[in-house]
Coordinates of C-alpha atoms in Angstrom, one line a residue:
Chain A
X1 CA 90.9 104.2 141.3
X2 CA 91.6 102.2 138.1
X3 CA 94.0 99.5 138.0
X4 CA 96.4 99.5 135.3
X5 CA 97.9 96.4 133.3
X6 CA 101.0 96.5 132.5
X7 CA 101.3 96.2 128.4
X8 CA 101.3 92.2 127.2
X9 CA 99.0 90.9 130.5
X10 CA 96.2 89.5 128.9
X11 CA 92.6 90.8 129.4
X12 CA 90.6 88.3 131.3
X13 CA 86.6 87.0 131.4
X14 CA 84.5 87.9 134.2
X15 CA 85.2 86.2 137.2
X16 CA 88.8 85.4 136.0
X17 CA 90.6 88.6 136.9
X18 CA 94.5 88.4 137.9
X19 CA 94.7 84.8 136.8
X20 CA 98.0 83.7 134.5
X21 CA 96.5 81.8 131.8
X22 CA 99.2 80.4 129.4
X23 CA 97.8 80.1 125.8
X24 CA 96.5 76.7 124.5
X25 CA 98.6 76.0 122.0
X26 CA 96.1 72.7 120.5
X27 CA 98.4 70.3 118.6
X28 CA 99.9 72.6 116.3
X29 CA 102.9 74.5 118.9
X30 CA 104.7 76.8 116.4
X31 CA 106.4 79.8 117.5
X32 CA 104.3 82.2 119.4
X33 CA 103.8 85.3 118.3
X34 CA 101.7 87.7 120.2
X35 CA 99.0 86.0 120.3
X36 CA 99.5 83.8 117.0
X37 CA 101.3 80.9 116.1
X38 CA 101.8 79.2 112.5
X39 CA 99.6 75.9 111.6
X40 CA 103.2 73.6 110.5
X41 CA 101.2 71.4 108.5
X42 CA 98.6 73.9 106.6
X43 CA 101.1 77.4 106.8
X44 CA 97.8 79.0 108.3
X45 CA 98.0 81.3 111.2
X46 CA 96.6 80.1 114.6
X47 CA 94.8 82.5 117.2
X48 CA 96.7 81.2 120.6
X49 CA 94.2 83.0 123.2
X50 CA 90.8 83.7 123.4
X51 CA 91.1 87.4 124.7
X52 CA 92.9 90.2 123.2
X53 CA 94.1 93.5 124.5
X54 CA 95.9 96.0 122.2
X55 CA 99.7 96.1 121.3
X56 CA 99.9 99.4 120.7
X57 CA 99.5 102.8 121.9
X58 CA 95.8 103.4 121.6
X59 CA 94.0 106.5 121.4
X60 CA 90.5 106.4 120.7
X61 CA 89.4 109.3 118.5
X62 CA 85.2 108.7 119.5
X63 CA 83.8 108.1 123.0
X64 CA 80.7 109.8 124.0
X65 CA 79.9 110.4 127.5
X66 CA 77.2 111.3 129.4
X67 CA 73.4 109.9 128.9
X68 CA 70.7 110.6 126.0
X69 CA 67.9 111.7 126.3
X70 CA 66.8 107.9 124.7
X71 CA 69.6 105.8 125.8
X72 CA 71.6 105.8 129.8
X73 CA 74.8 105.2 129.1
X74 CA 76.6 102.0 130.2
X75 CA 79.1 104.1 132.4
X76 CA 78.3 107.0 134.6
X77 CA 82.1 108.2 135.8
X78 CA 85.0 109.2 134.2
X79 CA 86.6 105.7 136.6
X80 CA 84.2 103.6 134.8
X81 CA 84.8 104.7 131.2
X82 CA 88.7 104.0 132.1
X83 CA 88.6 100.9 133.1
X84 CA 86.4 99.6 129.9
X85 CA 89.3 101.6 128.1
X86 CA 92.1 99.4 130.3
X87 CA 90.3 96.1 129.7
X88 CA 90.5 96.7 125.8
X89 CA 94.3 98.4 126.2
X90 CA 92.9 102.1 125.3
X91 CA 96.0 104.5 126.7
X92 CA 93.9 107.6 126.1
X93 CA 90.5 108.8 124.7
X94 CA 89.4 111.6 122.8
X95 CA 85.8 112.3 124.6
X96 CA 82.8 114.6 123.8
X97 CA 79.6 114.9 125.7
X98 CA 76.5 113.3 123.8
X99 CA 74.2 115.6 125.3
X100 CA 75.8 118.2 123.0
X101 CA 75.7 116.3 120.0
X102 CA 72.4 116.0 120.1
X103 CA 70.9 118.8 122.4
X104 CA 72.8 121.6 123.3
X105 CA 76.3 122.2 122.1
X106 CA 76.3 124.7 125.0
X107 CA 75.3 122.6 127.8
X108 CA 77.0 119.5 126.8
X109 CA 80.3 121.3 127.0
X110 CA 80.0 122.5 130.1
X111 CA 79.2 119.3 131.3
X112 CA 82.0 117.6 129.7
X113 CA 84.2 119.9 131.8
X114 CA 84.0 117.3 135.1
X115 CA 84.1 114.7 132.7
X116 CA 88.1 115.7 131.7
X117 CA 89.1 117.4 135.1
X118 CA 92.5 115.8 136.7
X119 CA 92.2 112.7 133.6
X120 CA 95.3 113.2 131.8
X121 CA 94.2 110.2 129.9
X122 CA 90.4 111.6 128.5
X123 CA 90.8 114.2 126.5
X124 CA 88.1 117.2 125.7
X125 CA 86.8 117.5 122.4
X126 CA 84.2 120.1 122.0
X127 CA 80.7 120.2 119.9
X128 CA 79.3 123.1 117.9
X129 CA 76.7 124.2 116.3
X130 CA 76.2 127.3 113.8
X131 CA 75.1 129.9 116.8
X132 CA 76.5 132.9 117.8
X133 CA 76.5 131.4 121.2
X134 CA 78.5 128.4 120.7
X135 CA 81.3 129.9 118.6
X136 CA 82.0 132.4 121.1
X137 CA 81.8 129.1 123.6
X138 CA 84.5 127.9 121.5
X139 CA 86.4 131.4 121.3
X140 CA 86.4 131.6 125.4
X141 CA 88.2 128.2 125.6
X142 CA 90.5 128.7 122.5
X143 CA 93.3 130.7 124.3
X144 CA 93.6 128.5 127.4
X145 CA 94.7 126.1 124.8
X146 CA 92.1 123.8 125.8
X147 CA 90.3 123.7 121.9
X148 CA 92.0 121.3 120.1
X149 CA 89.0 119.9 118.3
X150 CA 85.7 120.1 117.5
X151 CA 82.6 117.6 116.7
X152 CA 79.8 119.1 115.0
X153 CA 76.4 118.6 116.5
X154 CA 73.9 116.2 114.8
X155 CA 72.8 118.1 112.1
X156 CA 70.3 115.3 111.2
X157 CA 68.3 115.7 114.3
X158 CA 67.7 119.4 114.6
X159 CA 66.9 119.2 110.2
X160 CA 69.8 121.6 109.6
X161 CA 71.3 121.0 106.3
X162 CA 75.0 121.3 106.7
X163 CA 75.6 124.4 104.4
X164 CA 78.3 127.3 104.6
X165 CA 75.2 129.8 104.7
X166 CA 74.6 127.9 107.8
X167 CA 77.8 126.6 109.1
X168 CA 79.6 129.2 106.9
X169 CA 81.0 131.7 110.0
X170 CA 81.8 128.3 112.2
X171 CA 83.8 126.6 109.4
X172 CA 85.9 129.9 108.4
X173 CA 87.1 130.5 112.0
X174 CA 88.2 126.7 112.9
X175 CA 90.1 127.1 109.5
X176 CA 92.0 129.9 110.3
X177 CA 92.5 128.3 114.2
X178 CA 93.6 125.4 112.3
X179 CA 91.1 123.5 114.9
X180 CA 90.2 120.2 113.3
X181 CA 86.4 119.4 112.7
X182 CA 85.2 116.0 113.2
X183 CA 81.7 115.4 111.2
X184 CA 79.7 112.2 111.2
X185 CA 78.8 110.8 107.9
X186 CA 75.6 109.3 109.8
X187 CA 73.9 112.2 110.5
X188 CA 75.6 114.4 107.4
X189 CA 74.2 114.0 103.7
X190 CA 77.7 113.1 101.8
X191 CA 76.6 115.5 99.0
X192 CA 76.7 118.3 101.6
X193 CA 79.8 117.3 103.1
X194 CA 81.4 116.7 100.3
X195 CA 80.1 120.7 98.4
X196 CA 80.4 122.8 102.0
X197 CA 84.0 121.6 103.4
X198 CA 85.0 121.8 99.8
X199 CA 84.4 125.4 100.3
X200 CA 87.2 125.3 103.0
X201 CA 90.1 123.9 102.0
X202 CA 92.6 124.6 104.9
X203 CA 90.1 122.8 107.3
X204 CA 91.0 119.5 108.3
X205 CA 88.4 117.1 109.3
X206 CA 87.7 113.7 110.4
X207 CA 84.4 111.9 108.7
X208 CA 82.8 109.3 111.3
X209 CA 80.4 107.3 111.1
X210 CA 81.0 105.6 108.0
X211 CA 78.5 102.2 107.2
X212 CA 78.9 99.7 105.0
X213 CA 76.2 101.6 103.2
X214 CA 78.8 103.8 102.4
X215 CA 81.1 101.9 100.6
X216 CA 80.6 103.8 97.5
X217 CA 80.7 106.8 98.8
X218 CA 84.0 106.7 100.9
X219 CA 86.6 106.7 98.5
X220 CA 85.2 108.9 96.1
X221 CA 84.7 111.2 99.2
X222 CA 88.1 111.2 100.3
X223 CA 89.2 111.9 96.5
X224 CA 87.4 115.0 97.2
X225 CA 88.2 116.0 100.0
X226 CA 92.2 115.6 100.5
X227 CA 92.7 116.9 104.0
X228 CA 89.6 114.6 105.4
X229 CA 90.1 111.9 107.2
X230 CA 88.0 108.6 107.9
X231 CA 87.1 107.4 111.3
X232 CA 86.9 103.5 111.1
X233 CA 84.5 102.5 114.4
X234 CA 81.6 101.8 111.6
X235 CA 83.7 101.0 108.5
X236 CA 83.4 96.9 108.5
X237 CA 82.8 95.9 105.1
X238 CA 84.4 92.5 104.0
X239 CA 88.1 93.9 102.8
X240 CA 87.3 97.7 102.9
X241 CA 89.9 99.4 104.8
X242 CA 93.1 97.8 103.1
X243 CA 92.2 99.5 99.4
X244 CA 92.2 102.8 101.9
X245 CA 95.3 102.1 102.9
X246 CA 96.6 101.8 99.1
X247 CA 95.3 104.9 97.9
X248 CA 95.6 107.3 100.4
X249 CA 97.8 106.0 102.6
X250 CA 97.8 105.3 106.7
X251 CA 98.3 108.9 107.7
X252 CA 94.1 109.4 106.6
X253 CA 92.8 106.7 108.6
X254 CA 91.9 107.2 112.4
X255 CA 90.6 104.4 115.0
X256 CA 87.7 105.3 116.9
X257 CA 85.6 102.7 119.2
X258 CA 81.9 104.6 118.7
X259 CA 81.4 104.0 122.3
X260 CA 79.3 103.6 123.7
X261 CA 77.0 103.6 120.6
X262 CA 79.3 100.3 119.8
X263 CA 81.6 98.0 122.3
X264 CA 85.0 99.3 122.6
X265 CA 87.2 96.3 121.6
X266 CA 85.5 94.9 118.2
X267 CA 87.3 97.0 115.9
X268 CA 90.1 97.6 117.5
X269 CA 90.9 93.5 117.6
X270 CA 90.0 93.8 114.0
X271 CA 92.3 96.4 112.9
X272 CA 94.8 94.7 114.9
X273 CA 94.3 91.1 112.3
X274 CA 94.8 93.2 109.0
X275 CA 98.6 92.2 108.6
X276 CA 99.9 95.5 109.0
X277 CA 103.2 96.5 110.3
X278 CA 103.4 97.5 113.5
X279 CA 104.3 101.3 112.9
X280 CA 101.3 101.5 110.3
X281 CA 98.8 100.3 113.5
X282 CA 100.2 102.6 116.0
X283 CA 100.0 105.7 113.0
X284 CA 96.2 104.1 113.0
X285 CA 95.9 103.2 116.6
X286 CA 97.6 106.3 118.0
X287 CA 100.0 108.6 115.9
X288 CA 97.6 109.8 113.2
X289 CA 95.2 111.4 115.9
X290 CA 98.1 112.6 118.1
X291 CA 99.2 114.7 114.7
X292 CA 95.5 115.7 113.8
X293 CA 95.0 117.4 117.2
X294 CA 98.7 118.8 117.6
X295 CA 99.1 120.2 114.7
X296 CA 96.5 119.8 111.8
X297 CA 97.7 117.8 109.7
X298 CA 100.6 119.4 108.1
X299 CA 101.4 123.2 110.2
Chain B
X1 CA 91.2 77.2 115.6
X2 CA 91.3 79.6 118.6
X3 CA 93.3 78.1 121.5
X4 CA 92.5 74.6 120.9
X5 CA 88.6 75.2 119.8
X6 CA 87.3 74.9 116.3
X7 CA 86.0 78.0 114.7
X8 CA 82.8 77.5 112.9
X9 CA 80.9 81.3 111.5
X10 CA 77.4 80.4 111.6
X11 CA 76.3 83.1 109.3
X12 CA 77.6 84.5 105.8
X13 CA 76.7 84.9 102.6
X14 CA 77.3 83.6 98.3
X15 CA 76.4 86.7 96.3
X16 CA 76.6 90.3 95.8
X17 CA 75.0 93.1 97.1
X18 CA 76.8 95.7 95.3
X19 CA 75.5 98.8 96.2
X20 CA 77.1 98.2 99.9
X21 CA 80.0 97.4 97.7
X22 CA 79.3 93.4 99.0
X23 CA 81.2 90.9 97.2
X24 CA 81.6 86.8 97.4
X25 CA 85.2 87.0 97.1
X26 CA 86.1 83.7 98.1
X27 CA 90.1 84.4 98.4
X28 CA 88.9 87.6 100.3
X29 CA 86.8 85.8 102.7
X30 CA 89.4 83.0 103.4
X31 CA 92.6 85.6 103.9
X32 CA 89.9 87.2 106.9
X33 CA 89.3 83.7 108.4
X34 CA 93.1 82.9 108.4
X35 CA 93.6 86.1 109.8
X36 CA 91.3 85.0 113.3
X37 CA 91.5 81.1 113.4
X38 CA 88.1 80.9 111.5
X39 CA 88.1 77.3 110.4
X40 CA 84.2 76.8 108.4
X41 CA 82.1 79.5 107.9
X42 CA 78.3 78.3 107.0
X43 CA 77.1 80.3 103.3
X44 CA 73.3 80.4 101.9
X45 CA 72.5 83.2 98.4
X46 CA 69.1 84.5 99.5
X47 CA 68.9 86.4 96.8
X48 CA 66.7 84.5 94.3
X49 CA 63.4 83.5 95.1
X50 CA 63.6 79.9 93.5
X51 CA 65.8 78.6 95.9
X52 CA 67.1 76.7 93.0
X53 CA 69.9 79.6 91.7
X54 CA 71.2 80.2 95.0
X55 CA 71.5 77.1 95.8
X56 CA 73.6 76.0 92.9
X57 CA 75.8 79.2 92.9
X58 CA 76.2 78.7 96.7
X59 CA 77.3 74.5 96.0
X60 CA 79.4 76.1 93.4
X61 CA 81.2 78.4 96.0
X62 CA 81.5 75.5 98.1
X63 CA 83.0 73.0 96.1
X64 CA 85.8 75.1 95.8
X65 CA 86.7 74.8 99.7
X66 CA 84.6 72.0 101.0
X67 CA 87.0 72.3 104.1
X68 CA 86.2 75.6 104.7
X69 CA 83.0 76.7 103.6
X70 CA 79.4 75.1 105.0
X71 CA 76.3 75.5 102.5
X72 CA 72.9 76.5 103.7
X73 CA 69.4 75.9 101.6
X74 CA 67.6 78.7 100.8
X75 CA 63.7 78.7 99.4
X76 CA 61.1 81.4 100.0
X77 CA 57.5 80.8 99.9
X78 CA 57.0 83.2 97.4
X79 CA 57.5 80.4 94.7
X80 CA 55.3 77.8 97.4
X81 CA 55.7 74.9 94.7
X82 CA 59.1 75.2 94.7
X83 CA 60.4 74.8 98.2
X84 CA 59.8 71.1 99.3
X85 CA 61.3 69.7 95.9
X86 CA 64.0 72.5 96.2
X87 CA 65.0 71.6 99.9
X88 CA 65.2 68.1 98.9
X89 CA 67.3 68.4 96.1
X90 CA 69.5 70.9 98.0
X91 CA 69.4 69.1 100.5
X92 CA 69.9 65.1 99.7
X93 CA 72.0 66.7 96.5
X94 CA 74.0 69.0 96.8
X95 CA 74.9 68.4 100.4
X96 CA 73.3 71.1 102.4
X97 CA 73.6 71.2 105.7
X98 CA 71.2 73.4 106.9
X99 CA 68.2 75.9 105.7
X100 CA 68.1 79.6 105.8
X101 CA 65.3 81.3 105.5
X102 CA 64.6 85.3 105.4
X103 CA 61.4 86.8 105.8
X104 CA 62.4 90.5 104.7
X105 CA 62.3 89.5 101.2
X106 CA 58.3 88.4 101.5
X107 CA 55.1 89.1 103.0
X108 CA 54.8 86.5 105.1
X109 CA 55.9 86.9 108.9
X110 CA 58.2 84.3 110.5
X111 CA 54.5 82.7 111.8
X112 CA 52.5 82.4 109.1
X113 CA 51.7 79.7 107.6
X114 CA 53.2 80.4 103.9
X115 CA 56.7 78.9 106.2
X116 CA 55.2 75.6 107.6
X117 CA 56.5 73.8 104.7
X118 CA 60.3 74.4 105.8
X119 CA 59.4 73.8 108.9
X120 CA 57.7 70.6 108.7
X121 CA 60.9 69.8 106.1
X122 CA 63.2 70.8 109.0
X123 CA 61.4 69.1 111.6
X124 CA 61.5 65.9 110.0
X125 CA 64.9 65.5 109.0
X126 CA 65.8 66.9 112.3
X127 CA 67.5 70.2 110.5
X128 CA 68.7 73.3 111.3
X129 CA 66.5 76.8 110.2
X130 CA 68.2 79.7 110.5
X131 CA 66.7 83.1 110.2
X132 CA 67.2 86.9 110.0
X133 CA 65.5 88.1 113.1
X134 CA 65.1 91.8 113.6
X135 CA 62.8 95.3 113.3
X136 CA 61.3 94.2 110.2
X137 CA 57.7 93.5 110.8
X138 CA 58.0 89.9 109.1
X139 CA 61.1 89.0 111.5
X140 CA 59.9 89.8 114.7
X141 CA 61.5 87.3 117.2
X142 CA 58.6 86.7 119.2
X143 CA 57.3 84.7 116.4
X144 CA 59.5 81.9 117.4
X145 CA 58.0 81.3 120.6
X146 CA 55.0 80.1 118.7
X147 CA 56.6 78.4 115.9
X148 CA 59.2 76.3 117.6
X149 CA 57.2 74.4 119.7
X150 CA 55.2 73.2 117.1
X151 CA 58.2 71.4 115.2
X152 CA 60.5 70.2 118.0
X153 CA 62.4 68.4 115.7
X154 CA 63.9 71.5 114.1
X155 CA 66.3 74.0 115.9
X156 CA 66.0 77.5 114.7
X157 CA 68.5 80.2 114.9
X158 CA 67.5 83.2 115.2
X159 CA 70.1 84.9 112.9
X160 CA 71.3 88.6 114.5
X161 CA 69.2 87.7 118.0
X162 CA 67.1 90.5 117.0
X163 CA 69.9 92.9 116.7
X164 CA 68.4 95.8 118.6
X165 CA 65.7 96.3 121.6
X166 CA 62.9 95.3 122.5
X167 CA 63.9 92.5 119.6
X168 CA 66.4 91.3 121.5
X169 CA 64.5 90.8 124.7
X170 CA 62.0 88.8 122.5
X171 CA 64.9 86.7 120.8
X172 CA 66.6 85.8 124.5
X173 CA 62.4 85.3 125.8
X174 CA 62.1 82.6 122.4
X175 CA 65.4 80.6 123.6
X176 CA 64.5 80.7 127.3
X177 CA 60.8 79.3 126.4
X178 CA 62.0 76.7 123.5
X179 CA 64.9 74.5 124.2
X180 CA 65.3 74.3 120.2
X181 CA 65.7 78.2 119.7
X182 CA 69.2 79.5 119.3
X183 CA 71.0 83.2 119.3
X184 CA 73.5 84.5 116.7
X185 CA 75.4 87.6 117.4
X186 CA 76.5 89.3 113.7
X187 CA 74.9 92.9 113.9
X188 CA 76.2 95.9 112.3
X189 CA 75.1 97.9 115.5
X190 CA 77.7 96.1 117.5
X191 CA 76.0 97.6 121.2
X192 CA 77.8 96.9 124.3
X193 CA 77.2 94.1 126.5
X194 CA 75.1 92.3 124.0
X195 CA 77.1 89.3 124.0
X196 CA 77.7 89.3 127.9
X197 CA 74.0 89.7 127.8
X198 CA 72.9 86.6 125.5
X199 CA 75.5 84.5 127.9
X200 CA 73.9 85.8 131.1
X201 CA 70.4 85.6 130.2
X202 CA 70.0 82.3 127.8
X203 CA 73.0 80.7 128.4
X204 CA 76.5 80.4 126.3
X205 CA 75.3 77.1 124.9
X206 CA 72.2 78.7 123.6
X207 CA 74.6 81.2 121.4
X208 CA 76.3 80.9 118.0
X209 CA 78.9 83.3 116.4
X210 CA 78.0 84.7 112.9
X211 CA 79.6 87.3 111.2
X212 CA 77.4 88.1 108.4
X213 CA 80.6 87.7 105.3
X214 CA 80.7 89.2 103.5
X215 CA 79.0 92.1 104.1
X216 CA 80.8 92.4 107.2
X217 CA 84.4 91.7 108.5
X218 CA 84.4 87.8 110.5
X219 CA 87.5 90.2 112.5
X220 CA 85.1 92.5 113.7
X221 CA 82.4 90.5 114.0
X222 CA 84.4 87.6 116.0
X223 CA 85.9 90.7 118.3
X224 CA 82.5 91.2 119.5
X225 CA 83.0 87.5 121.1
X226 CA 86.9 87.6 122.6
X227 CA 86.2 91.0 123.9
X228 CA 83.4 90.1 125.4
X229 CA 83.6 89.9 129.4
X230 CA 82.5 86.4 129.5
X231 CA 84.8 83.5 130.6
X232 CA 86.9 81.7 128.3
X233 CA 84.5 78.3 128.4
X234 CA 81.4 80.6 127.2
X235 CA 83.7 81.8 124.4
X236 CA 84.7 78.3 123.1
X237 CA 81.3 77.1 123.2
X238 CA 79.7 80.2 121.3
X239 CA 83.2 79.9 118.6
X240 CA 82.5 77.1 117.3
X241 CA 81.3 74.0 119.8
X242 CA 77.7 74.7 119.7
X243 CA 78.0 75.0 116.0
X244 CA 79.5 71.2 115.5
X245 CA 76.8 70.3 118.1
X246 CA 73.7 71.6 115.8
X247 CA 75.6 70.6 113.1
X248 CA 76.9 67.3 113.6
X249 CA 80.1 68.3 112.6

């Protein structure tokens, strides 16, 4: 059973677990702000602690669970993924299995059903790839209202290019479900994102994955493509996600933590030092994903 | 400044790499350290072979903010007459305080003898080396473990710890075998338990925070260290104290 925090306790090192540890405040004391205080003499904010745990209402729109065939995965129970989540302050996650990513949309779902059984806090989302078989896997859960997203399978890693010829039957029915699609930019050619969910216009998607090394890419991208979305686990580029903010406004930005691909807390402490307001970090943190999977973004 | 402890980023960058859409915004850079209680970060251009036009774009960059920005020498031994003269000069001129070195951008790997010059410049001024370490055949870790004991008066750094496996188990094996081999954690691949790793294994005094800016966030980068599961001693000396300490800061 996990242990929850209350929100404001602090996260703790190893070995230091339950301890009340008031920040060090140096020889600067200034008002104390969650966490930060104001350097009097040089007007430059200081960090007070040397942990962090989030503010806000987090929901993390990519966990993977389950082992690769390549890589065990750092958790191997639904108790041990949630208690990484309540060490960063992660309320809820969106999960998928990996094994269906990258092996078998089929099995990987069926797998991820013991994953989400009796967790009101991890939440299914489903993978797909452009069979027969695995749409009607996805038709069979629809009406139980369990299909409230879907992650295409690593198109990369089977040499599928992602086409409509291909993906073409898939895409059509999510769009008329009004079932988000989440697609990662890693493994998907931008070119063929950017021509194939062109094709479908009602579909709203979530892009993952993006690098640095697609810095040019993403904007233009998201020009294109008006009701995607950008996942930000990857997206650390000196300054990036601000100009994002500008143009298309907090509603298209989503927080995901890549794990266990990446640790859980790095970008989610970053997003947290940006200087937004608070309701613009829980939209990211929280409120943009809650809409995405309730409703698409606009029905 | 973190709760009381000085905040140094061992690893960024003068220049730009603009196809990642990298940029030496120097107002940029500062409004991310302000944002985390980064209070120096350390700044080399590897991107000219010559040592001599990095050098004096990255003094340039740091006479602007000598408070807040550290510069790094660069030279690459694919201009061999250049390097001694050019450490020197950036050296005992233009204030360096440390030497970077990256073996991507040649043919030479981190052993070979093409690098003995920087070494033997590092070893006898008693100077910090730092360098990319990773996948590329030039930048294996493991090369360390030969080249460090050979110039004890140097400390090297091996820039990324190797970033991914079996890299990283050769970085940690290079600072458990050579008391002057440091790790420093900027990666893009970010991994789990890599910092609670480097602590466990070679020791939180053997461990330096970079963050690789600009190329990459020093928010996301320095995350990786106060979300780490280490104690809060192991963070202060990876933030910043063994930085002053190789240093002398």
């Amino acid at each position: 059973m996990v242990k929850r925090r209350r929100a404001g306790e602090t996260g703790t090192g190893r070995g230091q677990r339950g301890l009340d540890r008031r920040p060090d405040l140096g020889d600067n004391p200034g008002q104390i702000h969650r966490g930060v205080c104001l350097d009097l003499q040089k007007g430059r904010p200081i960090m007070t602690t040397l942990n962090f745990r989030a503010r806000v209402p987090v929901f993390d729109a990519n966990i993977g669970v389950g082992h690769l065939r390549n890589r065990a995965s750092p958790f191997e129970s639904p108790e041990q993924l949630l208690g990484e989540m309540d060490r960063h302050g992660v309320a809820r996650a969106l999960i998928y299995h990996l094994e269906g990513e990258a092996m078998s949309a089929l099995e990987g779902n069926e797998r991820l059903l013991s994953w989400v059984d009796g967790q009101s806090a991890l939440h299914p989302q489903w993978v797909a790839d452009p069979t027969p078989e695995s749409l009607a896997q996805l038709q069979q859960l629809h009406p139980p209202g369990q299909l409230t997203s879907v992650r295409l399978h690593n198109t990369r890693d089977c040499g599928l290019p992602f086409v409509d010829w291909i993906y073409g039957e898939l895409l059509e029915w999510l769009a008329a479900e009004r079932i988000p699609l989440w697609l990662s930019l890693a493994d998907t050619p931008a070119v063929e994102a950017r021509e194939t969910l062109r094709r479908f216009p009602d579909l709203v998607t979530v892009l993952l994955g993006a690098h640095y090394i697609h810095s040019l890419i993403v904007v233009p991208l998201l020009r294109q493509l008006p009701r995607a979305h950008l996942e930000l686990s990857r997206y650390e580029g000196l300054g990036k996600i601000p100009p994002l903010i500008g143009e298309f406004g907090i509603r298209r930005l989503v927080y995901g933590s890549f794990y266990p691909r990446y640790a859980m807390g790095p970008m989610l402490f970053s997003l947290h030092h940006l200087g937004l307001e608070t309701s613009d970090l829980e939209l990211l943190c929280s409120g943009n994903l809650e809409r995405i999977l309730k409703e698409g973004e606009d029905r | 400044m973190i709760a009381g402890t000085r905040v140094i980023d061992f690893h960024g960058h003068v220049g730009r790499w603009d196809g990642t859409g990298m940029r030496d915004d120097p107002d940029e850079m500062l409004r991310a350290m302000d944002a985390v209680g980064i209070d120096q970060s350390c700044l080399f251009n590897i991107f000219h072979p010559d040592g001599r036009t990095g050098n004096d774009l990255t003094a340039r960059f740091v006479k602007r903010h000598p408070d807040r920005f550290i510069g790094f020498a660069y030279v690459s031994p694919l201009m061999p007459d250049t390097m001694e003269p050019e450490l020197e000069r950036a050296v005992d001129h233009l204030g360096m305080r440390a030497i970077k070195i990256y073996p991507s951008y040649t043919p030479f790997p981190l052993d070979h003898p093409a690098w003995d010059p920087v070494y033997d410049f590092a070893h006898r001024r008693g100077l910090v080396i730092i360098t990319h370490t990773g996948i590329e055949p030039t930048t294996a870790p493991r090369f360390l473990s030969q080249v460090a004991p050979r110039f004890p008066g140097a400390r090297f750094v091996a820039g990324h710890a190797g970033n991914v496996e079996p890299f990283r188990a050769q970085a940690i094996r290079a600072a458990l075998t050579c008391p002057n081999v440091f790790l420093e954690t900027c990666s893009s691949f970010r991994s789990p338990g890599v910092v609670e790793e480097l602590v466990q294994k070679a020791g939180a005094e053997r461990v330096l925070y970079g963050s690789d800016t600009p190329l990459m966030d020093p928010r996301c980068q320095i995350g990786k260290i106060l979300t780490a599961d280490i104690g809060d001693q192991a963070k202060r000396l990876i933030l910043g104290e063994n930085a002053c300490r190789l240093l002398g800061i």
